[in-house]
Amino acid sequence: MQAKITAIGTYAPEQVIDNHYFENLIETSDEWIQSRTGIKTRHFARLNEFTSDLSEKAALNLARDYNKDLSDVDFILLATVSHDHVMPSVAAVLQHRLGIAQAGALDISAACAGFGYGVSLAKGMIESGMHRKVLVIGAEVLSKVTDFSDRTSCILFGDGAGAVLVEAAEKGNVGACIVGAEGNGGQDLYMSSQSTMINGELIKASGKIYQNGRKVFKWAVNRMTEQAKVLLDKNNLTIDDIDWFVPHSANMRIIEALCKGIGIPVEKALESISVYGNTSSASIPLALYEGIKAGKVKKGDKVMLLGFGGGLSYAGTVVEWGV
Ligand code: UT7
């Protein structure tokens, strides 16, 4: 059997925050934020709204929109860096809430590459014959782990969730995947709630996201331009075969630089950065869903997904959209 993505659903909290919100907190401007990042708005969860809540709504939206029965899902893979708690996993909380009695449940920690890791793992689980129906979710409430005194990062992040259903099928639509990590860059993007060291550097135990923006920006553009080519080769494709490119929405300028480096017009990139900000593991399914909703992504289109971020880590695949 092969792995096929058969449905997608998303959810973002109701509260919309524009760039002017930050002008009262830090020295910044709507103009700086829009021109340096492409972000116009982001959504923030309420105080009593958590990653499990966003995940549940994304999964229920998927079930409703694609008329899918989730009761026989046999594994939940949930990518997040902003879990409700370290344990139990958000996946286990969701397994209970959705009443999927027999499903295995596991959180994935691969930051903005988490959704790509999830799809790759789901493909392996299905094609090995171990599982038949896997729910892959990327979900974040980054507003709860943002350092609102750090002007270089607080303007970036937002909350949201995206889910896909990966099922066993005679003919699949998830192509070859790439997954990778470069742990030597761990200290450039981290979040820790206890004092510790990464690569010999003592790090702040704030429980909030820290990022060396410039370094991660350069790494993302250079390494992902390279890895996109590896991904295309693995799928025996050239960039001209790709209908839609969905990179992690970290910054509009990164998306533009990647398109230039890879050789695809920026009009063929799907993004979620402008409306949702950087939502880490949720950014790719949010962008894909918006592209489908807008009527851009059509049946048979080849869609290249490429996530990258903390770890440092990256993951991608090519999906032939078929639902
Ligand atoms: O999702 C995981 C992966 N993450 C990423 O890929 C993020 C990658 N990095 C970025 O998106 C960008 O590096 C940032 C958006 C974080 C920063 O943009 P930048 O163009 O790299 O800015 P910069 O750090 O080079 O700073 C340029 C200037 C600095 O002032 P000086 O030193 O030139 O006087 C900053 O102090 O912009 C200043 N600045 C700000 N000004 C107004 C930094 N943050 C702000 C701000 N408002 N919020």
Short mmCIF file of C-alpha atoms and ligand atoms in Angstrom, two decimals:
data_model
loop_
_atom_site.label_atom_id
_atom_site.label_comp_id
_atom_site.label_asym_id
_atom_site.label_seq_id
_atom_site.Cartn_x
_atom_site.Cartn_y
_atom_site.Cartn_z
CA MET A 1 0.00 0.00 0.00
CA GLN A 2 1.02 3.61 -0.55
CA ALA A 3 0.44 6.77 1.48
CA LYS A 4 -2.20 9.22 0.30
CA ILE A 5 -3.18 12.56 1.81
CA THR A 6 -6.96 12.48 1.55
CA ALA A 7 -8.12 15.50 3.57
CA ILE A 8 -6.94 18.76 5.15
CA GLY A 9 -8.36 21.03 7.84
CA THR A 10 -7.14 24.10 9.69
CA TYR A 11 -8.05 26.37 12.54
CA ALA A 12 -6.80 29.71 13.86
CA PRO A 13 -7.96 31.45 17.06
CA GLU A 14 -10.50 34.24 16.63
CA GLN A 15 -8.35 37.05 18.06
CA VAL A 16 -6.58 38.91 15.23
CA ILE A 17 -3.60 41.07 16.19
CA ASP A 18 -2.34 43.73 13.77
CA ASN A 19 1.15 45.25 13.70
CA HIS A 20 0.06 48.41 15.51
CA TYR A 21 -0.44 46.29 18.65
CA PHE A 22 3.37 46.05 18.97
CA GLU A 23 3.90 49.81 18.67
CA ASN A 24 2.68 50.10 22.27
CA LEU A 25 4.98 47.33 23.54
CA ILE A 26 8.33 47.89 21.80
CA GLU A 27 10.05 50.32 19.46
CA THR A 28 8.75 49.23 16.07
CA SER A 29 6.31 50.18 13.32
CA ASP A 30 3.76 48.60 11.04
CA GLU A 31 5.95 49.73 8.12
CA TRP A 32 9.08 47.93 9.49
CA ILE A 33 7.22 44.73 10.23
CA GLN A 34 5.50 44.58 6.84
CA SER A 35 8.57 45.46 4.82
CA ARG A 36 11.04 43.20 6.73
CA THR A 37 8.74 40.18 7.24
CA GLY A 38 5.60 40.46 5.07
CA ILE A 39 3.44 40.04 8.19
CA LYS A 40 0.22 42.07 8.31
CA THR A 41 -1.66 40.21 11.07
CA ARG A 42 -1.40 37.13 13.27
CA HIS A 43 -3.92 35.27 15.42
CA PHE A 44 -3.46 34.88 19.20
CA ALA A 45 -5.15 32.25 21.35
CA ARG A 46 -7.16 33.27 24.40
CA LEU A 47 -5.66 32.68 27.86
CA ASN A 48 -7.66 29.45 28.21
CA GLU A 49 -7.06 28.19 24.66
CA PHE A 50 -4.23 25.74 24.07
CA THR A 51 -2.54 23.68 21.34
CA SER A 52 -4.88 20.74 22.03
CA ASP A 53 -7.91 23.01 21.44
CA LEU A 54 -6.58 24.31 18.12
CA SER A 55 -5.63 20.77 17.05
CA GLU A 56 -9.07 19.42 17.90
CA LYS A 57 -10.78 22.14 15.87
CA ALA A 58 -8.48 21.58 12.87
CA ALA A 59 -9.18 17.82 12.99
CA LEU A 60 -12.95 18.38 13.29
CA ASN A 61 -12.88 20.87 10.40
CA LEU A 62 -11.04 18.26 8.31
CA ALA A 63 -13.63 15.59 9.17
CA ARG A 64 -16.52 17.95 8.36
CA ASP A 65 -15.14 19.37 5.09
CA TYR A 66 -14.05 16.02 3.63
CA ASN A 67 -16.74 13.86 5.25
CA LYS A 68 -14.11 11.72 7.00
CA ASP A 69 -14.67 9.31 9.85
CA LEU A 70 -11.81 9.72 12.34
CA SER A 71 -12.90 6.89 14.64
CA ASP A 72 -10.60 4.38 12.90
CA VAL A 73 -7.50 6.60 12.80
CA ASP A 74 -4.75 4.31 14.11
CA PHE A 75 -2.04 6.90 14.84
CA ILE A 76 -1.89 10.59 15.73
CA LEU A 77 1.38 12.42 15.04
CA LEU A 78 1.30 15.93 16.45
CA ALA A 79 4.10 18.38 15.71
CA THR A 80 4.45 21.28 18.14
CA VAL A 81 6.92 23.28 20.23
CA SER A 82 4.17 24.85 22.32
CA HIS A 83 2.53 21.83 23.95
CA ASP A 84 -0.12 22.14 26.64
CA HIS A 85 2.36 20.24 28.86
CA VAL A 86 5.49 18.15 28.35
CA MET A 87 3.48 15.13 29.42
CA PRO A 88 0.88 13.99 28.62
CA SER A 89 1.53 14.62 24.96
CA VAL A 90 -0.89 16.82 23.03
CA ALA A 91 -1.43 13.82 20.74
CA ALA A 92 -2.66 11.76 23.71
CA VAL A 93 -4.95 14.57 24.87
CA LEU A 94 -6.37 14.74 21.35
CA GLN A 95 -6.75 10.96 21.09
CA HIS A 96 -8.99 11.10 24.15
CA ARG A 97 -10.94 14.19 23.04
CA LEU A 98 -11.66 12.76 19.59
CA GLY A 99 -12.59 9.42 21.14
CA ILE A 100 -10.19 7.48 18.94
CA ALA A 101 -9.80 4.64 21.40
CA GLN A 102 -7.14 2.49 19.73
CA ALA A 103 -4.84 5.09 18.18
CA GLY A 104 -1.17 5.48 19.02
CA ALA A 105 -0.32 9.06 19.93
CA LEU A 106 3.01 10.87 19.71
CA ASP A 107 4.24 14.47 19.74
CA ILE A 108 7.01 15.42 17.34
CA SER A 109 9.62 18.01 18.35
CA ALA A 110 11.09 19.34 15.13
CA ALA A 111 9.93 22.98 15.34
CA CYS A 112 9.03 24.48 11.97
CA ALA A 113 10.04 21.24 10.21
CA GLY A 114 7.62 19.26 12.40
CA PHE A 115 4.79 18.97 9.91
CA GLY A 116 7.16 17.72 7.18
CA TYR A 117 8.64 15.21 9.62
CA GLY A 118 5.09 14.08 10.45
CA VAL A 119 4.13 13.50 6.81
CA SER A 120 7.38 11.61 6.20
CA LEU A 121 6.84 9.40 9.27
CA ALA A 122 3.20 8.76 8.32
CA LYS A 123 4.30 7.69 4.85
CA GLY A 124 6.80 5.23 6.35
CA MET A 125 4.28 3.88 8.85
CA ILE A 126 1.70 3.26 6.14
CA GLU A 127 4.03 1.93 3.45
CA SER A 128 5.64 -0.49 5.93
CA GLY A 129 2.17 -1.92 6.55
CA MET A 130 2.21 -0.99 10.26
CA HIS A 131 -0.62 1.55 10.06
CA ARG A 132 -3.48 2.47 7.73
CA LYS A 133 -4.83 5.85 8.76
CA VAL A 134 -2.62 8.50 10.34
CA LEU A 135 -3.67 11.98 11.43
CA VAL A 136 -0.75 14.42 11.07
CA ILE A 137 -1.13 17.78 12.77
CA GLY A 138 1.05 20.86 13.13
CA ALA A 139 -0.30 23.11 15.89
CA GLU A 140 1.08 26.00 17.92
CA VAL A 141 0.18 28.65 20.46
CA LEU A 142 3.46 30.53 20.02
CA SER A 143 1.94 33.64 21.62
CA LYS A 144 2.30 31.83 24.97
CA VAL A 145 6.05 31.26 24.48
CA THR A 146 6.95 34.59 22.90
CA ASP A 147 9.28 37.04 24.65
CA PHE A 148 7.31 40.27 24.19
CA SER A 149 10.32 42.35 25.25
CA ASP A 150 12.44 41.08 22.32
CA ARG A 151 11.55 43.26 19.35
CA THR A 152 13.47 41.11 16.89
CA SER A 153 11.26 38.08 17.50
CA CYS A 154 7.96 39.03 19.17
CA ILE A 155 6.54 40.59 16.02
CA LEU A 156 6.97 37.33 14.13
CA PHE A 157 4.93 34.65 15.83
CA GLY A 158 1.30 33.59 15.68
CA ASP A 159 -1.02 30.73 16.63
CA GLY A 160 -2.78 28.19 14.42
CA ALA A 161 -3.20 24.55 13.49
CA GLY A 162 -3.35 22.43 10.36
CA ALA A 163 -4.18 18.74 9.99
CA VAL A 164 -3.97 16.23 7.16
CA LEU A 165 -5.24 12.68 7.00
CA VAL A 166 -2.78 10.18 5.48
CA GLU A 167 -4.40 6.93 4.43
CA ALA A 168 -3.30 3.64 2.88
CA ALA A 169 -4.25 3.53 -0.81
CA GLU A 170 -3.44 1.48 -3.93
CA LYS A 171 -2.02 4.63 -5.50
CA GLY A 172 -0.47 7.14 -3.11
CA ASN A 173 0.25 10.84 -3.56
CA VAL A 174 3.09 11.47 -1.09
CA GLY A 175 6.41 11.38 -2.93
CA ALA A 176 9.91 10.76 -1.63
CA CYS A 177 10.75 12.79 1.47
CA ILE A 178 13.82 14.48 2.86
CA VAL A 179 14.41 14.86 6.60
CA GLY A 180 17.51 16.32 8.19
CA ALA A 181 18.99 18.06 11.21
CA GLU A 182 22.02 20.22 11.90
CA GLY A 183 22.39 20.14 15.68
CA ASN A 184 25.47 22.37 15.50
CA GLY A 185 23.04 25.31 15.03
CA GLY A 186 20.83 24.47 18.02
CA GLN A 187 21.89 27.58 19.94
CA ASP A 188 20.61 29.88 17.16
CA LEU A 189 16.94 29.06 17.78
CA TYR A 190 15.81 27.59 21.06
CA MET A 191 13.31 27.56 23.90
CA SER A 192 14.18 26.14 27.28
CA SER A 193 12.45 26.16 30.63
CA GLN A 194 15.49 24.97 32.55
CA SER A 195 19.10 26.18 32.64
CA THR A 196 21.18 24.13 30.29
CA MET A 197 23.86 24.30 27.64
CA ILE A 198 23.68 23.83 23.89
CA ASN A 199 26.95 23.20 22.05
CA GLY A 200 28.91 24.56 25.01
CA GLU A 201 26.85 27.77 25.26
CA LEU A 202 24.94 28.55 28.46
CA ILE A 203 21.39 29.38 27.44
CA LYS A 204 18.62 31.44 29.02
CA ALA A 205 15.99 29.43 30.86
CA SER A 206 13.10 31.75 30.08
CA GLY A 207 10.63 29.29 28.58
CA LYS A 208 10.38 31.72 25.67
CA ILE A 209 11.64 31.49 22.10
CA TYR A 210 15.11 32.89 21.43
CA GLN A 211 16.29 33.34 17.86
CA ASN A 212 19.42 34.68 16.17
CA GLY A 213 17.31 35.99 13.30
CA ARG A 214 20.06 36.97 10.89
CA LYS A 215 21.92 33.66 11.25
CA VAL A 216 18.80 31.53 10.85
CA PHE A 217 17.72 33.67 7.88
CA LYS A 218 21.00 33.02 6.05
CA TRP A 219 21.02 29.32 6.95
CA ALA A 220 17.43 28.90 5.76
CA VAL A 221 18.06 30.53 2.40
CA ASN A 222 21.34 28.75 1.68
CA ARG A 223 20.55 25.30 3.01
CA MET A 224 16.95 25.12 1.80
CA THR A 225 17.88 26.22 -1.73
CA GLU A 226 20.30 23.27 -1.69
CA GLN A 227 17.83 20.82 -0.10
CA ALA A 228 15.00 21.73 -2.51
CA LYS A 229 17.22 20.45 -5.30
CA VAL A 230 17.96 17.25 -3.35
CA LEU A 231 14.21 16.78 -2.85
CA LEU A 232 13.45 17.29 -6.55
CA ASP A 233 16.20 14.82 -7.55
CA LYS A 234 14.83 12.24 -5.12
CA ASN A 235 11.45 12.55 -6.83
CA ASN A 236 12.94 12.55 -10.37
CA LEU A 237 11.45 15.98 -10.95
CA THR A 238 12.75 19.37 -12.05
CA ILE A 239 11.50 22.67 -10.67
CA ASP A 240 9.44 23.15 -13.84
CA ASP A 241 7.31 20.14 -12.81
CA ILE A 242 6.26 21.87 -9.59
CA ASP A 243 2.92 23.69 -9.64
CA TRP A 244 3.05 25.07 -6.09
CA PHE A 245 5.89 25.60 -3.63
CA VAL A 246 4.95 25.68 0.07
CA PRO A 247 8.01 26.59 2.15
CA HIS A 248 7.71 27.21 5.88
CA SER A 249 6.29 30.72 6.28
CA ALA A 250 9.04 32.26 8.44
CA ASN A 251 9.48 35.53 6.59
CA MET A 252 8.25 36.72 3.17
CA ARG A 253 11.82 37.74 2.29
CA ILE A 254 13.01 34.16 2.92
CA ILE A 255 10.22 32.85 0.65
CA GLU A 256 11.24 35.30 -2.09
CA ALA A 257 14.93 34.42 -1.76
CA LEU A 258 14.16 30.68 -1.86
CA CYS A 259 12.02 31.07 -4.98
CA LYS A 260 14.86 32.96 -6.64
CA GLY A 261 17.46 30.40 -5.58
CA ILE A 262 15.39 27.39 -6.61
CA GLY A 263 14.17 29.00 -9.84
CA ILE A 264 10.41 29.16 -9.35
CA PRO A 265 8.29 32.32 -9.76
CA VAL A 266 7.21 33.73 -6.40
CA GLU A 267 3.60 33.66 -7.67
CA LYS A 268 3.84 29.87 -7.38
CA ALA A 269 4.64 30.04 -3.67
CA LEU A 270 1.82 29.54 -1.17
CA GLU A 271 2.28 31.42 2.09
CA SER A 272 0.56 31.88 5.42
CA ILE A 273 2.96 34.52 6.78
CA SER A 274 0.95 37.61 5.78
CA VAL A 275 -2.23 36.70 7.66
CA TYR A 276 -1.04 34.26 10.35
CA GLY A 277 2.59 35.30 11.01
CA ASN A 278 5.15 32.57 11.67
CA THR A 279 3.15 29.66 13.10
CA SER A 280 6.05 27.15 13.10
CA SER A 281 4.73 23.61 12.50
CA ALA A 282 1.29 24.92 11.43
CA SER A 283 2.53 27.28 8.71
CA ILE A 284 2.71 24.77 5.83
CA PRO A 285 -0.77 23.20 6.23
CA LEU A 286 -2.23 26.70 6.78
CA ALA A 287 -0.66 27.94 3.52
CA LEU A 288 -1.68 24.80 1.62
CA TYR A 289 -5.25 25.04 2.85
CA GLU A 290 -5.47 28.73 1.85
CA GLY A 291 -4.18 27.79 -1.63
CA ILE A 292 -6.82 25.08 -1.97
CA LYS A 293 -9.59 27.34 -0.67
CA ALA A 294 -8.60 30.07 -3.14
CA GLY A 295 -8.95 27.56 -5.98
CA LYS A 296 -5.24 27.72 -6.83
CA VAL A 297 -4.28 24.12 -6.00
CA LYS A 298 -6.14 21.72 -8.29
CA LYS A 299 -6.40 17.95 -8.50
CA GLY A 300 -3.19 16.52 -9.92
CA ASP A 301 -1.05 19.55 -9.08
CA LYS A 302 2.43 18.79 -7.77
CA VAL A 303 3.01 20.63 -4.51
CA MET A 304 6.47 20.84 -2.93
CA LEU A 305 6.44 21.22 0.88
CA LEU A 306 9.62 22.35 2.65
CA GLY A 307 9.85 23.04 6.37
CA PHE A 308 12.89 24.36 8.28
CA GLY A 309 13.68 25.79 11.68
CA GLY A 310 14.80 25.01 15.23
CA GLY A 311 17.09 22.06 15.71
CA LEU A 312 18.22 23.20 13.28
CA SER A 313 16.05 20.84 11.29
CA TYR A 314 14.33 20.51 7.94
CA ALA A 315 11.90 18.19 6.15
CA GLY A 316 10.04 18.15 2.87
CA THR A 317 8.17 16.15 0.27
CA VAL A 318 6.26 16.50 -2.98
CA VAL A 319 2.53 15.77 -2.89
CA GLU A 320 0.39 15.20 -5.98
CA TRP A 321 -2.77 16.83 -4.75
CA GLY A 322 -5.63 14.45 -5.25
CA VAL A 323 -8.51 15.36 -3.00
O1 UT7 B 1 10.64 29.86 11.92
C1 UT7 B 1 11.91 29.39 12.18
C2 UT7 B 1 12.92 29.95 11.31
N1 UT7 B 1 13.02 31.38 11.52
C3 UT7 B 1 13.45 32.15 10.60
O2 UT7 B 1 13.74 31.67 9.52
C4 UT7 B 1 13.56 33.62 10.90
C5 UT7 B 1 14.70 34.21 10.20
N2 UT7 B 1 14.97 35.60 10.47
C6 UT7 B 1 14.16 36.64 10.14
O3 UT7 B 1 13.04 36.49 9.71
C7 UT7 B 1 14.75 38.03 10.26
O4 UT7 B 1 16.12 37.91 10.54
C8 UT7 B 1 14.08 38.95 11.31
C9 UT7 B 1 12.69 39.33 10.85
C10 UT7 B 1 14.03 38.25 12.66
C11 UT7 B 1 14.87 40.25 11.43
O5 UT7 B 1 14.98 40.88 10.16
P1 UT7 B 1 16.39 41.35 9.59
O6 UT7 B 1 16.16 41.99 8.32
O7 UT7 B 1 17.31 40.16 9.64
O8 UT7 B 1 16.78 42.43 10.64
P2 UT7 B 1 18.14 42.57 11.44
O9 UT7 B 1 18.16 41.62 12.58
O10 UT7 B 1 19.28 42.51 10.47
O11 UT7 B 1 17.98 44.02 11.98
C12 UT7 B 1 17.94 45.18 11.10
C13 UT7 B 1 17.64 46.40 11.95
C14 UT7 B 1 18.46 46.47 13.22
O12 UT7 B 1 18.81 47.81 13.47
P3 UT7 B 1 20.29 48.36 13.13
O13 UT7 B 1 21.24 47.49 13.90
O14 UT7 B 1 20.44 48.20 11.64
O15 UT7 B 1 20.24 49.77 13.58
C15 UT7 B 1 17.50 46.01 14.29
O16 UT7 B 1 17.78 46.51 15.56
O17 UT7 B 1 16.27 46.39 12.35
C16 UT7 B 1 16.19 46.57 13.77
N3 UT7 B 1 15.02 45.86 14.25
C17 UT7 B 1 13.79 46.42 14.33
N4 UT7 B 1 13.33 47.64 14.02
C18 UT7 B 1 12.01 47.88 14.18
C19 UT7 B 1 14.95 44.57 14.68
N5 UT7 B 1 13.69 44.28 15.04
C20 UT7 B 1 12.95 45.41 14.83
C21 UT7 B 1 11.58 45.73 14.99
N6 UT7 B 1 11.17 46.95 14.65
N7 UT7 B 1 10.67 44.83 15.46
#
